[in-house]
Amino acid sequence: MAGHPVGRRAFIAAGTGAALAPVLAAPARATGRSPFGRYGSPSARLDERTLYVHPSGRGDHTTVQAAVTAATGAGFTLVIAPGVYRETVSVGAVDPATGLPGAAGSEMTWIGATGDPRDVVVVYDNANGTPRPDGSGTYGTTGSATTTVRTDGFTARAVTFANDWLRADHPDITGTQAVAVKVQGDRSAFHRCRFLGHQDTLYADSIALTAFARQYYRDCYIEGDVDFVFGRATAVFEHCHFRALDRTDLAGAPYGFVFAPSTAVADPRGYLVTRCAVSSAAPDAYYKLARPWVPGSDPTARPMLTVRDTRLGAGVDAVAPYTDMSAAHPWQDQRFAEYRNTGPGAVITVPENRPRLTDAEAERHTRAAHLGDWCP
């Protein structure tokens, strides 16, 4: 299977076509002063729970994972200097006795030192079908994640999370899911972050079927092609930009699906997309807005997605924006709804294909309703 004509590695710097080279070199603004900006340094530490990451050794650690491992308790902040960190990162080790993450890594914050997410990139290139080096099989979708966050209270600001695995590089691999970040913790917040990948870019999930993990994404950029925002979290996306990529390996529509929620039937809240934008580099109507994912691990799932006050570009199929992932679980039986959307992808031509909220119903689909007593 062929891939995107421009490789992921060639535009990881901006997500829209810029070269990677400017990110690999230290930005000019860091010359002659601390690469950690206003956040102190190892010699002028803000507090004992602030750790500094720098790829060339000017911090406490040269990799993000080393800093995470050193954060042996709760409430640590990682200030990450400009650079491309090619590594996999796991926050929150799971206790084998309980299956839940311990306290280490909880309430952790990552801060991109410059405030520009293009300057700090955490990236790797595993896919579902990538063989594990120890010969124990392949990574699977979850194992493909560049970054995995299992603990509660995680916050990231101005960081890029990416998976630059490309179909064109691996025509022999059919498991093409390649996750940039899998988030499972409750009260997880991402501000001004970027999520770059192709299939299954952002896995917004929970730690267990019975756990309703609240997540908040604000002013973020998320791109991909197939199901590139998926999982069972109670997630709010506010003022975010979702970008559907072009493809050359398919002869016709659909190229992919923006959302694939797998909300547990007991969870009254799924994905809420509000005041966002969905754009596309593909031909008009070549993308579906969503399809429901009912995974084998939870055949009772009833996926939920509300898209409101959002601009849907021409890349979204306005006639039939939803489709089935499995005939056994038709999208019409799920909890999909829209409210006051605009743009060519929001034009209602076949009303039965566009479930809509009433004004009264819309009052129950807000950030406050989804996040409850948590104000990120």
Tab-separated table of C-alpha atoms in Angstrom:
chain	number	residue	atom	x	y	z
A	1	MET	CA	0.000	0.000	0.000
A	2	ALA	CA	1.386	3.404	-0.955
A	3	GLY	CA	1.372	6.347	1.427
A	4	HIS	CA	1.016	10.086	1.453
A	5	PRO	CA	3.144	11.689	-1.280
A	6	VAL	CA	4.945	13.900	1.247
A	7	GLY	CA	6.421	11.857	4.082
A	8	ARG	CA	5.472	12.583	7.671
A	9	ARG	CA	9.108	13.246	8.495
A	10	ALA	CA	9.157	16.040	5.925
A	11	PHE	CA	6.465	18.137	7.564
A	12	ILE	CA	6.505	17.309	11.252
A	13	ALA	CA	7.718	20.822	11.990
A	14	ALA	CA	4.444	22.510	11.157
A	15	GLY	CA	1.942	19.839	10.234
A	16	THR	CA	1.142	21.638	7.004
A	17	GLY	CA	4.162	21.212	4.738
A	18	ALA	CA	7.176	22.867	6.404
A	19	ALA	CA	10.481	21.011	6.529
A	20	LEU	CA	11.744	19.238	9.620
A	21	ALA	CA	15.196	20.833	9.512
A	22	PRO	CA	14.272	24.051	11.374
A	23	VAL	CA	13.142	21.995	14.370
A	24	LEU	CA	16.254	19.847	14.487
A	25	ALA	CA	18.438	22.897	15.045
A	26	ALA	CA	18.083	24.984	18.190
A	27	PRO	CA	15.916	28.045	17.446
A	28	ALA	CA	17.826	31.307	17.135
A	29	ARG	CA	15.963	32.822	20.053
A	30	ALA	CA	17.587	30.287	22.407
A	31	THR	CA	21.119	31.384	21.500
A	32	GLY	CA	22.948	33.152	24.308
A	33	ARG	CA	20.289	32.546	26.903
A	34	SER	CA	18.607	29.723	28.737
A	35	PRO	CA	16.872	27.254	26.422
A	36	PHE	CA	14.209	26.987	29.117
A	37	GLY	CA	13.020	30.561	28.729
A	38	ARG	CA	11.173	31.968	31.706
A	39	TYR	CA	10.942	28.604	33.429
A	40	GLY	CA	14.320	28.701	35.191
A	41	SER	CA	17.113	26.176	34.690
A	42	PRO	CA	18.928	23.459	36.643
A	43	SER	CA	21.002	26.204	38.292
A	44	ALA	CA	17.962	28.374	38.985
A	45	ARG	CA	15.319	25.743	39.621
A	46	LEU	CA	11.792	26.990	40.174
A	47	ASP	CA	11.208	24.284	42.791
A	48	GLU	CA	12.424	20.810	43.686
A	49	ARG	CA	9.729	19.190	41.555
A	50	THR	CA	10.726	20.971	38.346
A	51	LEU	CA	12.938	18.932	36.021
A	52	TYR	CA	14.612	20.213	32.859
A	53	VAL	CA	14.996	18.274	29.606
A	54	HIS	CA	17.517	19.300	26.966
A	55	PRO	CA	18.698	17.073	24.083
A	56	SER	CA	22.330	18.229	24.328
A	57	GLY	CA	22.791	17.982	28.073
A	58	ARG	CA	21.982	21.483	29.337
A	59	GLY	CA	19.181	20.131	31.515
A	60	ASP	CA	18.722	17.443	34.128
A	61	HIS	CA	17.991	14.835	31.465
A	62	THR	CA	18.502	14.437	27.727
A	63	THR	CA	15.320	12.435	27.086
A	64	VAL	CA	11.737	12.929	28.154
A	65	GLN	CA	11.448	9.350	29.397
A	66	ALA	CA	14.477	9.771	31.664
A	67	ALA	CA	12.828	12.794	33.261
A	68	VAL	CA	9.518	10.954	33.652
A	69	THR	CA	11.311	8.037	35.303
A	70	ALA	CA	13.090	10.422	37.689
A	71	ALA	CA	9.756	11.913	38.769
A	72	THR	CA	9.197	9.369	41.504
A	73	GLY	CA	6.232	11.084	43.136
A	74	ALA	CA	3.267	13.243	42.203
A	75	GLY	CA	3.182	16.840	41.026
A	76	PHE	CA	6.336	17.091	38.917
A	77	THR	CA	6.772	19.603	36.091
A	78	LEU	CA	8.954	18.853	33.086
A	79	VAL	CA	10.248	21.894	31.203
A	80	ILE	CA	11.291	20.665	27.768
A	81	ALA	CA	13.793	22.613	25.673
A	82	PRO	CA	13.449	22.905	21.878
A	83	GLY	CA	14.333	19.746	19.999
A	84	VAL	CA	13.075	16.590	18.364
A	85	TYR	CA	12.914	13.812	20.963
A	86	ARG	CA	12.836	10.540	19.031
A	87	GLU	CA	11.718	8.116	21.710
A	88	THR	CA	8.732	6.386	23.195
A	89	VAL	CA	7.492	7.729	26.523
A	90	SER	CA	5.288	6.095	29.145
A	91	VAL	CA	3.839	8.063	32.051
A	92	GLY	CA	2.512	5.964	34.911
A	93	ALA	CA	3.606	2.382	35.444
A	94	VAL	CA	0.751	-0.068	36.009
A	95	ASP	CA	0.634	-2.046	39.255
A	96	PRO	CA	0.355	-5.707	38.154
A	97	ALA	CA	-1.728	-6.523	41.235
A	98	THR	CA	-4.432	-3.929	40.557
A	99	GLY	CA	-4.029	-3.161	36.870
A	100	LEU	CA	-4.007	0.544	37.753
A	101	PRO	CA	-1.165	3.088	37.623
A	102	GLY	CA	0.561	4.062	40.850
A	103	ALA	CA	1.097	7.552	42.246
A	104	ALA	CA	4.371	8.166	40.415
A	105	GLY	CA	3.729	10.494	37.502
A	106	SER	CA	0.297	11.668	38.618
A	107	GLU	CA	-0.479	15.384	38.427
A	108	MET	CA	2.462	15.774	36.019
A	109	THR	CA	2.856	18.774	33.706
A	110	TRP	CA	4.918	19.026	30.532
A	111	ILE	CA	5.768	22.505	29.277
A	112	GLY	CA	7.326	23.288	25.912
A	113	ALA	CA	9.842	25.954	26.925
A	114	THR	CA	9.254	28.374	24.039
A	115	GLY	CA	5.460	28.271	24.073
A	116	ASP	CA	5.462	27.189	20.401
A	117	PRO	CA	4.573	23.487	19.991
A	118	ARG	CA	6.556	23.318	16.739
A	119	ASP	CA	9.749	23.665	18.788
A	120	VAL	CA	9.260	20.600	21.015
A	121	VAL	CA	8.458	17.352	19.178
A	122	VAL	CA	8.135	13.930	20.812
A	123	VAL	CA	8.044	11.405	17.974
A	124	TYR	CA	8.552	7.754	17.115
A	125	ASP	CA	7.515	5.379	14.323
A	126	ASN	CA	5.948	2.165	15.604
A	127	ALA	CA	2.735	0.828	14.081
A	128	ASN	CA	0.261	-1.875	15.043
A	129	GLY	CA	2.002	-4.322	12.717
A	130	THR	CA	5.585	-3.394	13.548
A	131	PRO	CA	7.426	-6.495	14.854
A	132	ARG	CA	8.724	-6.204	18.394
A	133	PRO	CA	12.522	-6.509	18.538
A	134	ASP	CA	12.322	-9.401	21.035
A	135	GLY	CA	10.315	-11.509	18.582
A	136	SER	CA	7.197	-11.585	20.786
A	137	GLY	CA	4.850	-10.487	18.024
A	138	THR	CA	3.819	-7.026	16.919
A	139	TYR	CA	3.168	-3.886	18.949
A	140	GLY	CA	-0.587	-3.718	18.379
A	141	THR	CA	-2.451	-0.427	18.309
A	142	THR	CA	-1.896	0.440	21.974
A	143	GLY	CA	1.752	-0.578	21.857
A	144	SER	CA	2.360	1.618	18.821
A	145	ALA	CA	1.844	4.814	20.807
A	146	THR	CA	4.773	7.212	20.866
A	147	THR	CA	3.534	8.582	24.198
A	148	THR	CA	1.264	6.783	26.665
A	149	VAL	CA	-0.311	8.598	29.618
A	150	ARG	CA	-1.965	6.383	32.238
A	151	THR	CA	-1.965	8.615	35.309
A	152	ASP	CA	-4.533	11.171	36.435
A	153	GLY	CA	-4.013	14.916	36.341
A	154	PHE	CA	-1.640	15.067	33.370
A	155	THR	CA	-1.232	18.427	31.611
A	156	ALA	CA	0.760	19.321	28.502
A	157	ARG	CA	1.330	22.788	27.088
A	158	ALA	CA	2.933	23.677	23.751
A	159	VAL	CA	4.204	20.195	22.872
A	160	THR	CA	3.912	18.208	19.628
A	161	PHE	CA	3.063	14.510	19.932
A	162	ALA	CA	3.741	12.627	16.702
A	163	ASN	CA	3.991	9.232	15.067
A	164	ASP	CA	5.789	9.440	11.731
A	165	TRP	CA	5.292	5.819	10.618
A	166	LEU	CA	4.411	5.773	6.919
A	167	ARG	CA	2.497	3.199	4.904
A	168	ALA	CA	4.745	3.803	1.904
A	169	ASP	CA	7.811	2.729	3.890
A	170	HIS	CA	6.221	-0.574	4.965
A	171	PRO	CA	4.081	-2.073	2.176
A	172	ASP	CA	4.329	-5.479	3.888
A	173	ILE	CA	2.589	-4.290	7.076
A	174	THR	CA	-1.217	-4.367	7.122
A	175	GLY	CA	-1.661	-3.173	10.712
A	176	THR	CA	-1.278	0.501	9.838
A	177	GLN	CA	-2.607	2.036	13.048
A	178	ALA	CA	0.166	4.263	14.430
A	179	VAL	CA	-0.739	6.224	17.561
A	180	ALA	CA	0.942	9.509	18.454
A	181	VAL	CA	-0.417	9.564	22.002
A	182	LYS	CA	-2.701	7.339	24.041
A	183	VAL	CA	-4.287	9.173	26.972
A	184	GLN	CA	-6.084	7.141	29.648
A	185	GLY	CA	-5.991	9.248	32.792
A	186	ASP	CA	-8.786	11.318	34.297
A	187	ARG	CA	-8.365	15.127	34.295
A	188	SER	CA	-5.936	15.106	31.362
A	189	ALA	CA	-5.516	18.500	29.703
A	190	PHE	CA	-3.694	19.602	26.560
A	191	HIS	CA	-3.268	23.283	25.703
A	192	ARG	CA	-1.816	24.547	22.402
A	193	CYS	CA	-0.501	21.089	21.523
A	194	ARG	CA	-0.204	19.351	18.158
A	195	PHE	CA	-0.986	15.713	17.398
A	196	LEU	CA	0.466	14.423	14.118
A	197	GLY	CA	-0.052	11.045	12.500
A	198	HIS	CA	-2.102	9.214	9.903
A	199	GLN	CA	-4.270	6.385	11.242
A	200	ASP	CA	-5.305	6.524	14.922
A	201	THR	CA	-3.334	9.670	15.761
A	202	LEU	CA	-4.983	10.564	19.081
A	203	TYR	CA	-6.238	7.717	21.266
A	204	ALA	CA	-8.438	9.504	23.832
A	205	ASP	CA	-9.328	6.573	26.058
A	206	SER	CA	-9.651	5.490	29.689
A	207	ILE	CA	-7.719	3.101	31.926
A	208	ALA	CA	-10.619	0.616	32.219
A	209	LEU	CA	-14.129	0.025	30.884
A	210	THR	CA	-15.626	1.302	34.130
A	211	ALA	CA	-13.425	4.414	34.292
A	212	PHE	CA	-14.908	7.605	32.832
A	213	ALA	CA	-11.760	9.561	32.028
A	214	ARG	CA	-12.332	13.293	31.525
A	215	GLN	CA	-10.007	14.981	29.049
A	216	TYR	CA	-9.776	18.539	27.755
A	217	TYR	CA	-8.104	19.728	24.539
A	218	ARG	CA	-7.890	23.474	23.984
A	219	ASP	CA	-6.397	25.345	21.002
A	220	CYS	CA	-4.887	22.120	19.652
A	221	TYR	CA	-4.096	20.957	16.115
A	222	ILE	CA	-4.880	17.318	15.276
A	223	GLU	CA	-4.312	15.675	11.911
A	224	GLY	CA	-4.574	12.270	10.291
A	225	ASP	CA	-6.654	10.186	7.926
A	226	VAL	CA	-8.355	7.073	9.394
A	227	ASP	CA	-10.150	7.347	12.771
A	228	PHE	CA	-7.576	9.879	13.838
A	229	VAL	CA	-9.427	10.787	17.041
A	230	PHE	CA	-10.765	7.648	18.737
A	231	GLY	CA	-11.430	5.942	22.063
A	232	ARG	CA	-13.851	5.918	25.002
A	233	ALA	CA	-12.817	8.998	26.989
A	234	THR	CA	-15.189	11.755	28.045
A	235	ALA	CA	-13.294	14.311	25.987
A	236	VAL	CA	-13.953	17.974	25.239
A	237	PHE	CA	-12.284	19.605	22.235
A	238	GLU	CA	-12.565	23.377	22.283
A	239	HIS	CA	-11.164	25.807	19.704
A	240	CYS	CA	-9.254	22.946	18.049
A	241	HIS	CA	-8.393	22.397	14.388
A	242	PHE	CA	-8.834	18.920	12.911
A	243	ARG	CA	-7.053	18.443	9.587
A	244	ALA	CA	-7.828	15.471	7.314
A	245	LEU	CA	-4.882	14.595	5.087
A	246	ASP	CA	-4.814	13.905	1.380
A	247	ARG	CA	-4.010	10.384	0.173
A	248	THR	CA	-2.749	8.839	-3.061
A	249	ASP	CA	-3.106	5.170	-2.118
A	250	LEU	CA	-6.892	5.118	-2.550
A	251	ALA	CA	-8.775	5.500	-5.813
A	252	GLY	CA	-11.879	7.066	-4.330
A	253	ALA	CA	-13.812	8.191	-1.288
A	254	PRO	CA	-13.867	7.813	1.595
A	255	TYR	CA	-10.265	8.543	2.440
A	256	GLY	CA	-10.995	8.238	6.128
A	257	PHE	CA	-12.915	9.278	9.222
A	258	VAL	CA	-12.189	12.091	11.656
A	259	PHE	CA	-13.760	10.612	14.812
A	260	ALA	CA	-14.304	7.037	15.979
A	261	PRO	CA	-15.603	7.168	19.563
A	262	SER	CA	-16.118	3.976	21.567
A	263	THR	CA	-17.997	5.398	24.561
A	264	ALA	CA	-19.096	2.874	27.195
A	265	VAL	CA	-22.858	2.488	27.340
A	266	ALA	CA	-22.868	3.539	31.027
A	267	ASP	CA	-21.021	6.778	30.294
A	268	PRO	CA	-23.485	9.649	29.753
A	269	ARG	CA	-20.797	11.751	28.049
A	270	GLY	CA	-18.565	10.946	25.102
A	271	TYR	CA	-16.751	13.305	22.746
A	272	LEU	CA	-17.804	16.952	22.623
A	273	VAL	CA	-16.391	19.080	19.803
A	274	THR	CA	-17.240	22.732	20.289
A	275	ARG	CA	-16.142	25.917	18.525
A	276	CYS	CA	-13.658	23.993	16.402
A	277	ALA	CA	-12.847	23.645	12.705
A	278	VAL	CA	-12.533	20.595	10.470
A	279	SER	CA	-10.550	21.141	7.277
A	280	SER	CA	-9.126	18.821	4.648
A	281	ALA	CA	-6.357	18.608	2.065
A	282	ALA	CA	-8.374	15.955	0.205
A	283	PRO	CA	-11.002	16.475	-2.513
A	284	ASP	CA	-14.424	17.686	-1.451
A	285	ALA	CA	-16.606	15.160	0.408
A	286	TYR	CA	-13.827	12.553	0.654
A	287	TYR	CA	-13.999	12.316	4.453
A	288	LYS	CA	-16.676	11.102	6.835
A	289	LEU	CA	-17.079	13.069	10.018
A	290	ALA	CA	-17.362	9.951	12.172
A	291	ARG	CA	-18.044	6.269	12.475
A	292	PRO	CA	-18.804	4.376	15.703
A	293	TRP	CA	-16.215	2.007	17.095
A	294	VAL	CA	-17.617	-0.891	19.106
A	295	PRO	CA	-14.460	-2.800	20.075
A	296	GLY	CA	-14.330	-6.492	20.795
A	297	SER	CA	-13.319	-5.674	24.363
A	298	ASP	CA	-16.634	-3.873	24.894
A	299	PRO	CA	-19.388	-5.124	22.562
A	300	THR	CA	-21.956	-3.142	24.561
A	301	ALA	CA	-20.305	0.222	23.784
A	302	ARG	CA	-22.603	2.967	22.530
A	303	PRO	CA	-20.364	5.607	20.952
A	304	MET	CA	-21.211	9.248	21.597
A	305	LEU	CA	-20.140	12.322	19.640
A	306	THR	CA	-21.561	15.831	19.697
A	307	VAL	CA	-20.238	18.393	17.214
A	308	ARG	CA	-21.530	21.900	17.825
A	309	ASP	CA	-20.776	25.472	16.808
A	310	THR	CA	-18.029	24.118	14.551
A	311	ARG	CA	-17.042	24.893	10.978
A	312	LEU	CA	-17.032	21.809	8.764
A	313	GLY	CA	-15.015	22.293	5.593
A	314	ALA	CA	-15.771	20.953	2.150
A	315	GLY	CA	-13.745	17.809	2.790
A	316	VAL	CA	-16.569	16.493	4.993
A	317	ASP	CA	-19.257	14.554	3.139
A	318	ALA	CA	-22.312	16.716	3.836
A	319	VAL	CA	-24.761	14.227	2.322
A	320	ALA	CA	-23.651	11.270	4.442
A	321	PRO	CA	-21.204	12.432	7.133
A	322	TYR	CA	-21.570	9.255	9.217
A	323	THR	CA	-21.016	5.615	8.303
A	324	ASP	CA	-20.771	2.226	9.974
A	325	MET	CA	-17.585	0.539	11.081
A	326	SER	CA	-19.545	-2.698	11.483
A	327	ALA	CA	-22.955	-3.607	10.106
A	328	ALA	CA	-23.775	-5.074	13.513
A	329	HIS	CA	-23.536	-1.604	15.066
A	330	PRO	CA	-25.132	0.937	12.697
A	331	TRP	CA	-24.304	4.564	13.343
A	332	GLN	CA	-28.016	5.396	13.646
A	333	ASP	CA	-28.148	3.373	16.888
A	334	GLN	CA	-25.358	5.396	18.477
A	335	ARG	CA	-25.316	8.805	20.155
A	336	PHE	CA	-24.270	11.137	17.341
A	337	ALA	CA	-25.588	14.694	17.143
A	338	GLU	CA	-24.842	18.147	15.756
A	339	TYR	CA	-25.832	21.674	16.660
A	340	ARG	CA	-25.386	25.001	14.865
A	341	ASN	CA	-22.470	23.941	12.688
A	342	THR	CA	-21.417	26.002	9.685
A	343	GLY	CA	-19.447	25.581	6.469
A	344	PRO	CA	-19.972	23.507	3.316
A	345	GLY	CA	-19.591	20.232	5.202
A	346	ALA	CA	-22.464	21.194	7.500
A	347	VAL	CA	-25.066	21.844	4.789
A	348	ILE	CA	-28.100	19.656	5.449
A	349	THR	CA	-29.263	17.965	2.265
A	350	VAL	CA	-30.524	14.660	3.705
A	351	PRO	CA	-31.997	15.486	7.143
A	352	GLU	CA	-32.134	11.873	8.336
A	353	ASN	CA	-28.354	11.687	7.916
A	354	ARG	CA	-27.754	14.676	10.198
A	355	PRO	CA	-29.113	14.059	13.735
A	356	ARG	CA	-29.468	17.437	15.433
A	357	LEU	CA	-29.973	18.693	18.959
A	358	THR	CA	-32.769	20.991	19.952
A	359	ASP	CA	-31.893	24.178	21.806
A	360	ALA	CA	-32.972	22.536	25.051
A	361	GLU	CA	-30.885	19.437	24.385
A	362	ALA	CA	-27.859	21.554	23.501
A	363	GLU	CA	-27.830	23.000	27.021
A	364	ARG	CA	-26.810	19.549	28.258
A	365	HIS	CA	-23.910	19.288	25.812
A	366	THR	CA	-21.405	21.797	27.161
A	367	ARG	CA	-17.892	21.756	28.537
A	368	ALA	CA	-19.210	22.164	32.091
A	369	ALA	CA	-21.637	19.272	31.711
A	370	HIS	CA	-18.908	16.976	30.366
A	371	LEU	CA	-16.209	17.866	32.876
A	372	GLY	CA	-18.360	18.207	35.988
A	373	ASP	CA	-16.458	19.425	39.055
A	374	TRP	CA	-13.163	19.625	37.150
A	375	CYS	CA	-12.178	23.000	35.712
A	376	PRO	CA	-8.919	22.517	33.753
